[in-house]
């Protein structure tokens, strides 16, 4: 029997490590999959390519998956939730010696935990909301924008906060593990059309990625894994920064293994509740998003 081919989209973040390591260690092949990993420059690219069938699956922001399924972002796109890949992992970074208000922040996408968490942090910090503007930038562009003075701060996933500190561009002022402990972060989704046509694909992906997330949790392997991830064909980032970010403490991503990797309605409900509080879902029926994303038992079981 030939292996099931599929294209997985990722963004240049530590959260993508399980996908890259599953390819490097042959876990996809062992699970009967012929995977092409596509590194996209932004979440907008991930969304567009999923919407138009140029990707079959992706590691994606939870709020973006909900927004796409409800038709709030671009072409309405039915997605299936195949698993929660990681929790925590975001950092709010402020420019070293930043000026007084108004303050310009950047987040990785309008439909992201980063936007929701940053708004919470702004409110809790006592900053006047009118003095804070928020734009969107791809994660790899954050540090350069901070160095240029185009923005005064950002919220992004690991290791971009650590890279800003390493380059003297900013300081980490808060991490999402403290702002919303154990929040669901990156989800694994498949296009519904693909998942329905290939009902075993979701489980096979979880098998492959579960092997990789277990490897990520092996302390003695971190230096070697970081060296692999640092390669230009993978994340193309400093190995020492990646090795530190693989430690599941200090606000870094925590990768899910075993049953914790499986899709959970509670994670969708958490995401939807935060989006409702931010006013993102006005006039929509979010229960439709839950029904579509959870799909058939072959995807979620």
mmCIF file with all atom_site columns, N, CA, C and O in Angstrom, residues 82-117:
data_model
loop_
_atom_site.group_PDB
_atom_site.id
_atom_site.type_symbol
_atom_site.label_atom_id
_atom_site.label_alt_id
_atom_site.label_comp_id
_atom_site.label_asym_id
_atom_site.label_entity_id
_atom_site.label_seq_id
_atom_site.pdbx_PDB_ins_code
_atom_site.Cartn_x
_atom_site.Cartn_y
_atom_site.Cartn_z
_atom_site.occupancy
_atom_site.B_iso_or_equiv
_atom_site.pdbx_formal_charge
_atom_site.auth_seq_id
_atom_site.auth_comp_id
_atom_site.auth_asym_id
_atom_site.auth_atom_id
_atom_site.pdbx_PDB_model_num
ATOM 1   N N  . UNK A 1 82  ? -7.509 18.202 14.703 1.00 0.00 ? 82  UNK A N  1
ATOM 2   C CA . UNK A 1 82  ? -6.906 16.879 14.873 1.00 0.00 ? 82  UNK A CA 1
ATOM 3   C C  . UNK A 1 82  ? -6.095 16.745 16.152 1.00 0.00 ? 82  UNK A C  1
ATOM 4   O O  . UNK A 1 82  ? -5.726 15.623 16.518 1.00 0.00 ? 82  UNK A O  1
ATOM 5   N N  . UNK A 1 83  ? -5.822 17.856 16.827 1.00 0.00 ? 83  UNK A N  1
ATOM 6   C CA . UNK A 1 83  ? -5.086 17.745 18.085 1.00 0.00 ? 83  UNK A CA 1
ATOM 7   C C  . UNK A 1 83  ? -4.552 19.074 18.572 1.00 0.00 ? 83  UNK A C  1
ATOM 8   O O  . UNK A 1 83  ? -4.414 20.017 17.799 1.00 0.00 ? 83  UNK A O  1
ATOM 9   N N  . UNK A 1 84  ? -4.271 19.135 19.889 1.00 0.00 ? 84  UNK A N  1
ATOM 10  C CA . UNK A 1 84  ? -3.604 20.299 20.482 1.00 0.00 ? 84  UNK A CA 1
ATOM 11  C C  . UNK A 1 84  ? -2.131 19.959 20.603 1.00 0.00 ? 84  UNK A C  1
ATOM 12  O O  . UNK A 1 84  ? -1.750 19.070 21.358 1.00 0.00 ? 84  UNK A O  1
ATOM 13  N N  . UNK A 1 85  ? -1.317 20.673 19.847 1.00 0.00 ? 85  UNK A N  1
ATOM 14  C CA . UNK A 1 85  ? 0.098  20.329 19.771 1.00 0.00 ? 85  UNK A CA 1
ATOM 15  C C  . UNK A 1 85  ? 0.897  20.925 20.938 1.00 0.00 ? 85  UNK A C  1
ATOM 16  O O  . UNK A 1 85  ? 1.839  20.300 21.424 1.00 0.00 ? 85  UNK A O  1
ATOM 17  N N  . UNK A 1 86  ? 0.510  22.149 21.370 1.00 0.00 ? 86  UNK A N  1
ATOM 18  C CA . UNK A 1 86  ? 1.311  22.792 22.419 1.00 0.00 ? 86  UNK A CA 1
ATOM 19  C C  . UNK A 1 86  ? 0.445  23.692 23.289 1.00 0.00 ? 86  UNK A C  1
ATOM 20  O O  . UNK A 1 86  ? -0.650 24.102 22.890 1.00 0.00 ? 86  UNK A O  1
ATOM 21  N N  . UNK A 1 87  ? 0.964  23.982 24.480 1.00 0.00 ? 87  UNK A N  1
ATOM 22  C CA . UNK A 1 87  ? 0.345  24.934 25.407 1.00 0.00 ? 87  UNK A CA 1
ATOM 23  C C  . UNK A 1 87  ? 1.416  25.945 25.839 1.00 0.00 ? 87  UNK A C  1
ATOM 24  O O  . UNK A 1 87  ? 2.603  25.647 25.815 1.00 0.00 ? 87  UNK A O  1
ATOM 25  N N  . UNK A 1 88  ? 0.929  27.130 26.216 1.00 0.00 ? 88  UNK A N  1
ATOM 26  C CA . UNK A 1 88  ? 1.825  28.225 26.647 1.00 0.00 ? 88  UNK A CA 1
ATOM 27  C C  . UNK A 1 88  ? 2.774  28.629 25.506 1.00 0.00 ? 88  UNK A C  1
ATOM 28  O O  . UNK A 1 88  ? 2.542  28.283 24.347 1.00 0.00 ? 88  UNK A O  1
ATOM 29  N N  . UNK A 1 89  ? 3.853  29.326 25.855 1.00 0.00 ? 89  UNK A N  1
ATOM 30  C CA . UNK A 1 89  ? 4.911  29.571 24.876 1.00 0.00 ? 89  UNK A CA 1
ATOM 31  C C  . UNK A 1 89  ? 5.006  30.969 24.305 1.00 0.00 ? 89  UNK A C  1
ATOM 32  O O  . UNK A 1 89  ? 5.928  31.248 23.539 1.00 0.00 ? 89  UNK A O  1
ATOM 33  N N  . UNK A 1 90  ? 4.072  31.880 24.650 1.00 0.00 ? 90  UNK A N  1
ATOM 34  C CA . UNK A 1 90  ? 4.147  33.239 24.095 1.00 0.00 ? 90  UNK A CA 1
ATOM 35  C C  . UNK A 1 90  ? 4.769  34.194 25.107 1.00 0.00 ? 90  UNK A C  1
ATOM 36  O O  . UNK A 1 90  ? 4.660  33.995 26.322 1.00 0.00 ? 90  UNK A O  1
ATOM 37  N N  . UNK A 1 91  ? 5.366  35.258 24.595 1.00 0.00 ? 91  UNK A N  1
ATOM 38  C CA . UNK A 1 91  ? 5.986  36.269 25.461 1.00 0.00 ? 91  UNK A CA 1
ATOM 39  C C  . UNK A 1 91  ? 5.624  37.660 24.976 1.00 0.00 ? 91  UNK A C  1
ATOM 40  O O  . UNK A 1 91  ? 5.516  37.899 23.775 1.00 0.00 ? 91  UNK A O  1
ATOM 41  N N  . UNK A 1 92  ? 5.418  38.559 25.941 1.00 0.00 ? 92  UNK A N  1
ATOM 42  C CA . UNK A 1 92  ? 5.232  39.976 25.624 1.00 0.00 ? 92  UNK A CA 1
ATOM 43  C C  . UNK A 1 92  ? 6.578  40.667 25.835 1.00 0.00 ? 92  UNK A C  1
ATOM 44  O O  . UNK A 1 92  ? 7.172  40.574 26.915 1.00 0.00 ? 92  UNK A O  1
ATOM 45  N N  . UNK A 1 93  ? 7.050  41.311 24.800 1.00 0.00 ? 93  UNK A N  1
ATOM 46  C CA . UNK A 1 93  ? 8.382  41.928 24.793 1.00 0.00 ? 93  UNK A CA 1
ATOM 47  C C  . UNK A 1 93  ? 8.232  43.434 24.605 1.00 0.00 ? 93  UNK A C  1
ATOM 48  O O  . UNK A 1 93  ? 7.462  43.886 23.754 1.00 0.00 ? 93  UNK A O  1
ATOM 49  N N  . UNK A 1 94  ? 8.968  44.198 25.397 1.00 0.00 ? 94  UNK A N  1
ATOM 50  C CA . UNK A 1 94  ? 8.988  45.654 25.253 1.00 0.00 ? 94  UNK A CA 1
ATOM 51  C C  . UNK A 1 94  ? 10.381 46.091 24.823 1.00 0.00 ? 94  UNK A C  1
ATOM 52  O O  . UNK A 1 94  ? 11.389 45.519 25.251 1.00 0.00 ? 94  UNK A O  1
ATOM 53  N N  . UNK A 1 95  ? 10.416 47.115 23.996 1.00 0.00 ? 95  UNK A N  1
ATOM 54  C CA . UNK A 1 95  ? 11.698 47.642 23.549 1.00 0.00 ? 95  UNK A CA 1
ATOM 55  C C  . UNK A 1 95  ? 12.482 48.190 24.727 1.00 0.00 ? 95  UNK A C  1
ATOM 56  O O  . UNK A 1 95  ? 11.911 48.813 25.631 1.00 0.00 ? 95  UNK A O  1
ATOM 57  N N  . UNK A 1 96  ? 13.785 47.948 24.702 1.00 0.00 ? 96  UNK A N  1
ATOM 58  C CA . UNK A 1 96  ? 14.639 48.498 25.740 1.00 0.00 ? 96  UNK A CA 1
ATOM 59  C C  . UNK A 1 96  ? 14.600 50.028 25.639 1.00 0.00 ? 96  UNK A C  1
ATOM 60  O O  . UNK A 1 96  ? 14.806 50.594 24.567 1.00 0.00 ? 96  UNK A O  1
ATOM 61  N N  . UNK A 1 97  ? 14.290 50.699 26.762 1.00 0.00 ? 97  UNK A N  1
ATOM 62  C CA . UNK A 1 97  ? 14.239 52.159 26.768 1.00 0.00 ? 97  UNK A CA 1
ATOM 63  C C  . UNK A 1 97  ? 13.141 52.732 25.905 1.00 0.00 ? 97  UNK A C  1
ATOM 64  O O  . UNK A 1 97  ? 13.297 53.806 25.310 1.00 0.00 ? 97  UNK A O  1
ATOM 65  N N  . UNK A 1 98  ? 12.009 52.040 25.832 1.00 0.00 ? 98  UNK A N  1
ATOM 66  C CA . UNK A 1 98  ? 10.922 52.514 24.966 1.00 0.00 ? 98  UNK A CA 1
ATOM 67  C C  . UNK A 1 98  ? 10.407 53.865 25.441 1.00 0.00 ? 98  UNK A C  1
ATOM 68  O O  . UNK A 1 98  ? 10.487 54.206 26.621 1.00 0.00 ? 98  UNK A O  1
ATOM 69  N N  . UNK A 1 99  ? 9.846  54.607 24.492 1.00 0.00 ? 99  UNK A N  1
ATOM 70  C CA . UNK A 1 99  ? 9.321  55.935 24.793 1.00 0.00 ? 99  UNK A CA 1
ATOM 71  C C  . UNK A 1 99  ? 7.982  55.825 25.514 1.00 0.00 ? 99  UNK A C  1
ATOM 72  O O  . UNK A 1 99  ? 7.397  54.757 25.625 1.00 0.00 ? 99  UNK A O  1
ATOM 73  N N  . UNK A 1 100 ? 7.513  56.947 26.016 1.00 0.00 ? 100 UNK A N  1
ATOM 74  C CA . UNK A 1 100 ? 6.198  56.994 26.652 1.00 0.00 ? 100 UNK A CA 1
ATOM 75  C C  . UNK A 1 100 ? 5.118  56.859 25.594 1.00 0.00 ? 100 UNK A C  1
ATOM 76  O O  . UNK A 1 100 ? 5.384  56.819 24.398 1.00 0.00 ? 100 UNK A O  1
ATOM 77  N N  . UNK A 1 101 ? 3.852  56.813 26.090 1.00 0.00 ? 101 UNK A N  1
ATOM 78  C CA . UNK A 1 101 ? 2.711  56.637 25.191 1.00 0.00 ? 101 UNK A CA 1
ATOM 79  C C  . UNK A 1 101 ? 2.705  57.730 24.105 1.00 0.00 ? 101 UNK A C  1
ATOM 80  O O  . UNK A 1 101 ? 3.193  58.840 24.340 1.00 0.00 ? 101 UNK A O  1
ATOM 81  N N  . UNK A 1 102 ? 2.136  57.444 22.932 1.00 0.00 ? 102 UNK A N  1
ATOM 82  C CA . UNK A 1 102 ? 1.454  56.193 22.568 1.00 0.00 ? 102 UNK A CA 1
ATOM 83  C C  . UNK A 1 102 ? 2.436  55.063 22.268 1.00 0.00 ? 102 UNK A C  1
ATOM 84  O O  . UNK A 1 102 ? 3.579  55.319 21.879 1.00 0.00 ? 102 UNK A O  1
ATOM 85  N N  . UNK A 1 103 ? 1.960  53.844 22.472 1.00 0.00 ? 103 UNK A N  1
ATOM 86  C CA . UNK A 1 103 ? 2.802  52.662 22.309 1.00 0.00 ? 103 UNK A CA 1
ATOM 87  C C  . UNK A 1 103 ? 2.275  51.829 21.144 1.00 0.00 ? 103 UNK A C  1
ATOM 88  O O  . UNK A 1 103 ? 1.077  51.593 21.039 1.00 0.00 ? 103 UNK A O  1
ATOM 89  N N  . UNK A 1 104 ? 3.197  51.400 20.305 1.00 0.00 ? 104 UNK A N  1
ATOM 90  C CA . UNK A 1 104 ? 2.837  50.591 19.142 1.00 0.00 ? 104 UNK A CA 1
ATOM 91  C C  . UNK A 1 104 ? 3.264  49.134 19.384 1.00 0.00 ? 104 UNK A C  1
ATOM 92  O O  . UNK A 1 104 ? 4.443  48.859 19.548 1.00 0.00 ? 104 UNK A O  1
ATOM 93  N N  . UNK A 1 105 ? 2.276  48.256 19.396 1.00 0.00 ? 105 UNK A N  1
ATOM 94  C CA . UNK A 1 105 ? 2.546  46.831 19.589 1.00 0.00 ? 105 UNK A CA 1
ATOM 95  C C  . UNK A 1 105 ? 2.307  46.079 18.278 1.00 0.00 ? 105 UNK A C  1
ATOM 96  O O  . UNK A 1 105 ? 1.569  46.539 17.400 1.00 0.00 ? 105 UNK A O  1
ATOM 97  N N  . UNK A 1 106 ? 2.883  44.899 18.215 1.00 0.00 ? 106 UNK A N  1
ATOM 98  C CA . UNK A 1 106 ? 2.615  43.996 17.088 1.00 0.00 ? 106 UNK A CA 1
ATOM 99  C C  . UNK A 1 106 ? 2.237  42.622 17.633 1.00 0.00 ? 106 UNK A C  1
ATOM 100 O O  . UNK A 1 106 ? 2.778  42.185 18.657 1.00 0.00 ? 106 UNK A O  1
ATOM 101 N N  . UNK A 1 107 ? 1.304  41.990 16.973 1.00 0.00 ? 107 UNK A N  1
ATOM 102 C CA . UNK A 1 107 ? 0.952  40.599 17.263 1.00 0.00 ? 107 UNK A CA 1
ATOM 103 C C  . UNK A 1 107 ? 1.035  39.823 15.962 1.00 0.00 ? 107 UNK A C  1
ATOM 104 O O  . UNK A 1 107 ? 1.102  40.409 14.873 1.00 0.00 ? 107 UNK A O  1
ATOM 105 N N  . UNK A 1 108 ? 1.006  38.511 16.071 1.00 0.00 ? 108 UNK A N  1
ATOM 106 C CA . UNK A 1 108 ? 1.280  37.689 14.892 1.00 0.00 ? 108 UNK A CA 1
ATOM 107 C C  . UNK A 1 108 ? 0.077  37.574 13.961 1.00 0.00 ? 108 UNK A C  1
ATOM 108 O O  . UNK A 1 108 ? 0.225  37.273 12.776 1.00 0.00 ? 108 UNK A O  1
ATOM 109 N N  . UNK A 1 109 ? -1.123 37.807 14.467 1.00 0.00 ? 109 UNK A N  1
ATOM 110 C CA . UNK A 1 109 ? -2.335 37.795 13.634 1.00 0.00 ? 109 UNK A CA 1
ATOM 111 C C  . UNK A 1 109 ? -3.466 38.380 14.456 1.00 0.00 ? 109 UNK A C  1
ATOM 112 O O  . UNK A 1 109 ? -3.468 38.282 15.691 1.00 0.00 ? 109 UNK A O  1
ATOM 113 N N  . UNK A 1 110 ? -4.427 38.978 13.771 1.00 0.00 ? 110 UNK A N  1
ATOM 114 C CA . UNK A 1 110 ? -5.573 39.558 14.493 1.00 0.00 ? 110 UNK A CA 1
ATOM 115 C C  . UNK A 1 110 ? -6.362 38.482 15.229 1.00 0.00 ? 110 UNK A C  1
ATOM 116 O O  . UNK A 1 110 ? -6.917 38.740 16.306 1.00 0.00 ? 110 UNK A O  1
ATOM 117 N N  . UNK A 1 111 ? -6.433 37.264 14.633 1.00 0.00 ? 111 UNK A N  1
ATOM 118 C CA . UNK A 1 111 ? -7.100 36.142 15.301 1.00 0.00 ? 111 UNK A CA 1
ATOM 119 C C  . UNK A 1 111 ? -6.025 35.234 15.905 1.00 0.00 ? 111 UNK A C  1
ATOM 120 O O  . UNK A 1 111 ? -5.604 34.245 15.289 1.00 0.00 ? 111 UNK A O  1
ATOM 121 N N  . UNK A 1 112 ? -5.556 35.610 17.086 1.00 0.00 ? 112 UNK A N  1
ATOM 122 C CA . UNK A 1 112 ? -4.482 34.849 17.735 1.00 0.00 ? 112 UNK A CA 1
ATOM 123 C C  . UNK A 1 112 ? -4.602 34.992 19.238 1.00 0.00 ? 112 UNK A C  1
ATOM 124 O O  . UNK A 1 112 ? -5.147 35.981 19.751 1.00 0.00 ? 112 UNK A O  1
ATOM 125 N N  . UNK A 1 113 ? -4.068 34.023 19.957 1.00 0.00 ? 113 UNK A N  1
ATOM 126 C CA . UNK A 1 113 ? -3.969 34.164 21.410 1.00 0.00 ? 113 UNK A CA 1
ATOM 127 C C  . UNK A 1 113 ? -3.103 35.365 21.766 1.00 0.00 ? 113 UNK A C  1
ATOM 128 O O  . UNK A 1 113 ? -3.314 36.012 22.804 1.00 0.00 ? 113 UNK A O  1
ATOM 129 N N  . UNK A 1 114 ? -2.129 35.651 20.914 1.00 0.00 ? 114 UNK A N  1
ATOM 130 C CA . UNK A 1 114 ? -1.215 36.760 21.177 1.00 0.00 ? 114 UNK A CA 1
ATOM 131 C C  . UNK A 1 114 ? -1.977 38.074 21.288 1.00 0.00 ? 114 UNK A C  1
ATOM 132 O O  . UNK A 1 114 ? -1.716 38.878 22.183 1.00 0.00 ? 114 UNK A O  1
ATOM 133 N N  . UNK A 1 115 ? -2.926 38.283 20.381 1.00 0.00 ? 115 UNK A N  1
ATOM 134 C CA . UNK A 1 115 ? -3.741 39.498 20.425 1.00 0.00 ? 115 UNK A CA 1
ATOM 135 C C  . UNK A 1 115 ? -4.604 39.522 21.688 1.00 0.00 ? 115 UNK A C  1
ATOM 136 O O  . UNK A 1 115 ? -4.683 40.545 22.379 1.00 0.00 ? 115 UNK A O  1
ATOM 137 N N  . UNK A 1 116 ? -5.226 38.391 21.998 1.00 0.00 ? 116 UNK A N  1
ATOM 138 C CA . UNK A 1 116 ? -6.106 38.335 23.162 1.00 0.00 ? 116 UNK A CA 1
ATOM 139 C C  . UNK A 1 116 ? -5.315 38.539 24.453 1.00 0.00 ? 116 UNK A C  1
ATOM 140 O O  . UNK A 1 116 ? -5.734 39.288 25.349 1.00 0.00 ? 116 UNK A O  1
ATOM 141 N N  . UNK A 1 117 ? -4.167 37.892 24.558 1.00 0.00 ? 117 UNK A N  1
ATOM 142 C CA . UNK A 1 117 ? -3.353 38.003 25.764 1.00 0.00 ? 117 UNK A CA 1
ATOM 143 C C  . UNK A 1 117 ? -2.759 39.399 25.913 1.00 0.00 ? 117 UNK A C  1
ATOM 144 O O  . UNK A 1 117 ? -2.677 39.940 27.025 1.00 0.00 ? 117 UNK A O  1
#
